Coordinates of C-alpha atoms in Angstrom, one line a residue:
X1 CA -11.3 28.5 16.6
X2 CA -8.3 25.9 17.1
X3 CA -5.3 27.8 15.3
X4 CA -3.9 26.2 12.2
X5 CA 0.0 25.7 13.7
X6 CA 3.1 25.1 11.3
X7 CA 5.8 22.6 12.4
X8 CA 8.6 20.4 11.0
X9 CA 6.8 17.0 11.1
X10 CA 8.6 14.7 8.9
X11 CA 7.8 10.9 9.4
X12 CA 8.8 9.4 11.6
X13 CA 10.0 12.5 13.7
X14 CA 7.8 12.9 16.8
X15 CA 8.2 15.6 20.0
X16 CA 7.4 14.0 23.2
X17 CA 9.4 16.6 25.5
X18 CA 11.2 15.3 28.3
X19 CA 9.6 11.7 28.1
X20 CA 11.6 9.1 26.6
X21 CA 9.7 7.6 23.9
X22 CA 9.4 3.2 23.8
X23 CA 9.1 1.6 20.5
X24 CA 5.6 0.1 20.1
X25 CA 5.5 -3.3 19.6
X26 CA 4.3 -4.3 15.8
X27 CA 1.8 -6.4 17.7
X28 CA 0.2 -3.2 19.6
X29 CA 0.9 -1.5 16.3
X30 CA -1.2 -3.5 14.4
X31 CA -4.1 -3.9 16.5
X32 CA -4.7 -0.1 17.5
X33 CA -4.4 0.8 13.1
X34 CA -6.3 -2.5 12.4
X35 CA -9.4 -1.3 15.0
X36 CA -9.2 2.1 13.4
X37 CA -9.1 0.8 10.0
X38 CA -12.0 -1.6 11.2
X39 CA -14.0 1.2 12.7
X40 CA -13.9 3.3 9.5
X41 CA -15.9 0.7 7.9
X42 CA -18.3 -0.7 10.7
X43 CA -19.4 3.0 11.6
X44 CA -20.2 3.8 8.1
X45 CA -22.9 0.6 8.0
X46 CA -24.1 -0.2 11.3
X47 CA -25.6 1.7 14.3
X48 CA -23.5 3.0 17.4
X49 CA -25.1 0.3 19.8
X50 CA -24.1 -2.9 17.3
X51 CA -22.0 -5.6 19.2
X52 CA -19.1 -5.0 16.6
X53 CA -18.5 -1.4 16.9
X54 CA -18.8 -1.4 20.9
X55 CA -16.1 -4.7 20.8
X56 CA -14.0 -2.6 17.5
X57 CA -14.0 0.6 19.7
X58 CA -13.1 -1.1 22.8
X59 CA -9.9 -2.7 21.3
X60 CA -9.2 0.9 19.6
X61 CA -9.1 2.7 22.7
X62 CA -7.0 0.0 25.1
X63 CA -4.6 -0.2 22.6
X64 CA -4.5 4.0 22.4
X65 CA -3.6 3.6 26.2
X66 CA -1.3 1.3 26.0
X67 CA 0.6 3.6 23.4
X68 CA 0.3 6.7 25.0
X69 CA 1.6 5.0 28.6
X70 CA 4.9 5.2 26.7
X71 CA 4.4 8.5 24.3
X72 CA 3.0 11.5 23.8
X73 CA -0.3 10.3 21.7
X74 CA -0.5 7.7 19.2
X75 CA 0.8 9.6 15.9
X76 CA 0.4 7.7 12.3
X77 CA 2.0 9.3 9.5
X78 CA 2.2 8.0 6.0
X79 CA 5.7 8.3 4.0
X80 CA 6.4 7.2 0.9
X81 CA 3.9 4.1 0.6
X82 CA 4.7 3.5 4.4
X83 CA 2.8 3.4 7.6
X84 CA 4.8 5.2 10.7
X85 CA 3.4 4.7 14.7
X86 CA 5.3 7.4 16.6
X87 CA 8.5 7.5 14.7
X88 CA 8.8 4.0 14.2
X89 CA 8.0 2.0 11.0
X90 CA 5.5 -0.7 11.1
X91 CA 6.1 -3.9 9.6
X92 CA 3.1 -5.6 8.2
X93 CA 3.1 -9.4 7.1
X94 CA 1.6 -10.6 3.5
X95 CA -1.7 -11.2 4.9
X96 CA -1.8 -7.8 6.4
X97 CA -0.5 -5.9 3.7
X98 CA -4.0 -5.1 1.7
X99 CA -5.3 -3.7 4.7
X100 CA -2.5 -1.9 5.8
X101 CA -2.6 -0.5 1.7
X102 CA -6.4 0.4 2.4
X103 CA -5.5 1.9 5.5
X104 CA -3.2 4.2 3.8
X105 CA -5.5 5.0 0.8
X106 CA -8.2 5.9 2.9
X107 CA -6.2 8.6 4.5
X108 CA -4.8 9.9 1.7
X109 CA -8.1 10.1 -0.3
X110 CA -8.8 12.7 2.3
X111 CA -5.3 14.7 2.0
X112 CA -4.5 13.1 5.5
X113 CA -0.6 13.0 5.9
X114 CA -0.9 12.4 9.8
X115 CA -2.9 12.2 12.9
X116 CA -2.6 11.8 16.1
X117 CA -4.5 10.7 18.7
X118 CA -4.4 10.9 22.6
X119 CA -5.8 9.3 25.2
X120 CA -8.0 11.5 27.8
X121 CA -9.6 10.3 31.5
X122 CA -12.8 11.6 29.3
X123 CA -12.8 10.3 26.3
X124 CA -16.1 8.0 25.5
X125 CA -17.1 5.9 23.0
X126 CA -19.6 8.8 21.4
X127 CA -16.4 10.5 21.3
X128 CA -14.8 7.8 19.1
X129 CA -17.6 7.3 16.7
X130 CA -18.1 11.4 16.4
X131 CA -14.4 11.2 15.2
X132 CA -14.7 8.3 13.1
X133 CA -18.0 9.5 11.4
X134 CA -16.5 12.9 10.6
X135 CA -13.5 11.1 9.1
X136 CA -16.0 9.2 6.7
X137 CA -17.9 11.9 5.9
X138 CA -14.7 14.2 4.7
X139 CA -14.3 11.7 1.7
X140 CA -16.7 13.5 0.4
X141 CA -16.1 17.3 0.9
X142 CA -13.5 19.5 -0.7
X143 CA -10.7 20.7 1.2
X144 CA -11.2 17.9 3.7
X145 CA -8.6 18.9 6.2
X146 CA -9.9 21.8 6.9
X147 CA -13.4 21.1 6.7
X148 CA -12.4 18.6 9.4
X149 CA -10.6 21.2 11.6
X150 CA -13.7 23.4 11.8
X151 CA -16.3 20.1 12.8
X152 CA -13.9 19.0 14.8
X153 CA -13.7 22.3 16.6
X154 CA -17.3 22.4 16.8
X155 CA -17.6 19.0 18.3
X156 CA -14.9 19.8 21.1
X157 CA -12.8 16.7 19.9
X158 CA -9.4 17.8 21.5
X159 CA -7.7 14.7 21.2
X160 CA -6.9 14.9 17.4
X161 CA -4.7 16.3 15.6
X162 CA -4.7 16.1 11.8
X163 CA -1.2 16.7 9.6
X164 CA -2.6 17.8 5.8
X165 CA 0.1 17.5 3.0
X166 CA 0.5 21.0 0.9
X167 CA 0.6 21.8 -2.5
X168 CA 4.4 22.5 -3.0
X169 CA 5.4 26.3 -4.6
X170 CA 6.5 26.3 -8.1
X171 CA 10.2 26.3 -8.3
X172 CA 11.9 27.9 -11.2
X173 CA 13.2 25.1 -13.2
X174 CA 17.0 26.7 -13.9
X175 CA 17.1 27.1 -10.0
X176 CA 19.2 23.8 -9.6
X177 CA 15.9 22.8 -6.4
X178 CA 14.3 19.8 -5.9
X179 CA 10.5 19.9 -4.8
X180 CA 10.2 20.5 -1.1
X181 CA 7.5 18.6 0.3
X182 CA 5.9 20.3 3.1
X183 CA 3.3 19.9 5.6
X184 CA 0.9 21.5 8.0
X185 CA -0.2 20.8 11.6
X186 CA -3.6 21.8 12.6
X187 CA -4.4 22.2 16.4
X188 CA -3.7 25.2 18.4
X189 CA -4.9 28.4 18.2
X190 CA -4.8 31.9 16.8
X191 CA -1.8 31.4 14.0
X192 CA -1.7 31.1 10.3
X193 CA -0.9 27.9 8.2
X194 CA 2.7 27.7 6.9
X195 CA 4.5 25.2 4.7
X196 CA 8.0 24.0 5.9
X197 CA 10.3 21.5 4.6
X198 CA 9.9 18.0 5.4
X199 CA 13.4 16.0 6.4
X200 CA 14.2 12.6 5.5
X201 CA 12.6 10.2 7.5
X202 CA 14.8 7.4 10.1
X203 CA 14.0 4.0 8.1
X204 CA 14.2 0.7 10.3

């Protein structure tokens, strides 16, 4: 079972260990969360072997290597109506902006804070559309982050990692506290799932 590990992961704060991380472009931005976005949708309505989902998933994963040449996974978060790409903000123009927006509503609609996504010597295209297909279906589930964690586990699909925003603790009102948002990591093994403070966030 692939443990349910607490962390401080506030957008955009990213560990990448010794490796010093390199902004993405907004152009390599845009065109690894616009073939996700675009996946979301063709893998919902056509077949694995259409044209569009072998040319959509093909852009998705070149553009996941590119990213992770120069960090540790490609990691999304959404902060406060905003779109983050490994610590960084990503700037959208006017004419991208309603699919960044459905992008972001997607996620949340299944209590997705985060996720991150590496690239692995075996990672296929059925491992892209498994992924993507499990994603679609959570929309409908309850509890969908950890619903996810569990088919994900059974489906061996190591290279995600979900972040799943928590219902904050009630706060005594005379205690003079603000609301702590928190947030939990799922993907290692063996420990139980607890809520930590998230920090402010570097804007650009």
């Amino acid at each position: 079972m692939t443990e349910i590990n607490s962390q401080i992961s506030n957008p955009p704060s990213d560990e990448s260990g010794d490796r010093k991380v390199i902004k993405t472009s907004d152009s390599l931005a845009h065109q690894f969360l616009m073939a996700m976005s675009r996946l979301f949708q063709l893998i919902r309505i056509h077949l694995p072997n259409n044209r569009l989902v072998i040319d959509s998933i093909q852009e998705f994963r070149q553009s996941l290597r590119e990213i992770c040449l120069n960090a540790d996974g490609a990691n999304v978060r959404i902060y406060r109506g905003r779109i983050y790409l490994n610590q960084e903000k990503v700037n959208f123009s006017a004419t991208m902006m309603a699919a960044a927006t459905k992008l972001m509503e997607y996620l949340q609609s299944r209590e997705i804070q985060g996720i991150r996504m590496y690239e692995k010597p075996e990672l296929t295209n059925d491992d892209v559309i498994s992924v993507i297909a499990l994603l679609n279906q959570a929309g409908s589930v309850k509890d969908p982050v950890a619903w996810l964690q569990v088919e994900l586990d059974k489906a061996n699909q190591t290279w995600v990692e979900l972040q799943a925003e928590q219902v904050n603790q009630a706060i005594p009102e005379d205690s003079g506290l603000a609301s702590i948002n928190s947030v939990a990591t799922y993907g290692d093994e063996n420990a139980a799932a607890t809520a930590v403070p998230l920090p402010t966030p570097r804007e650009i």
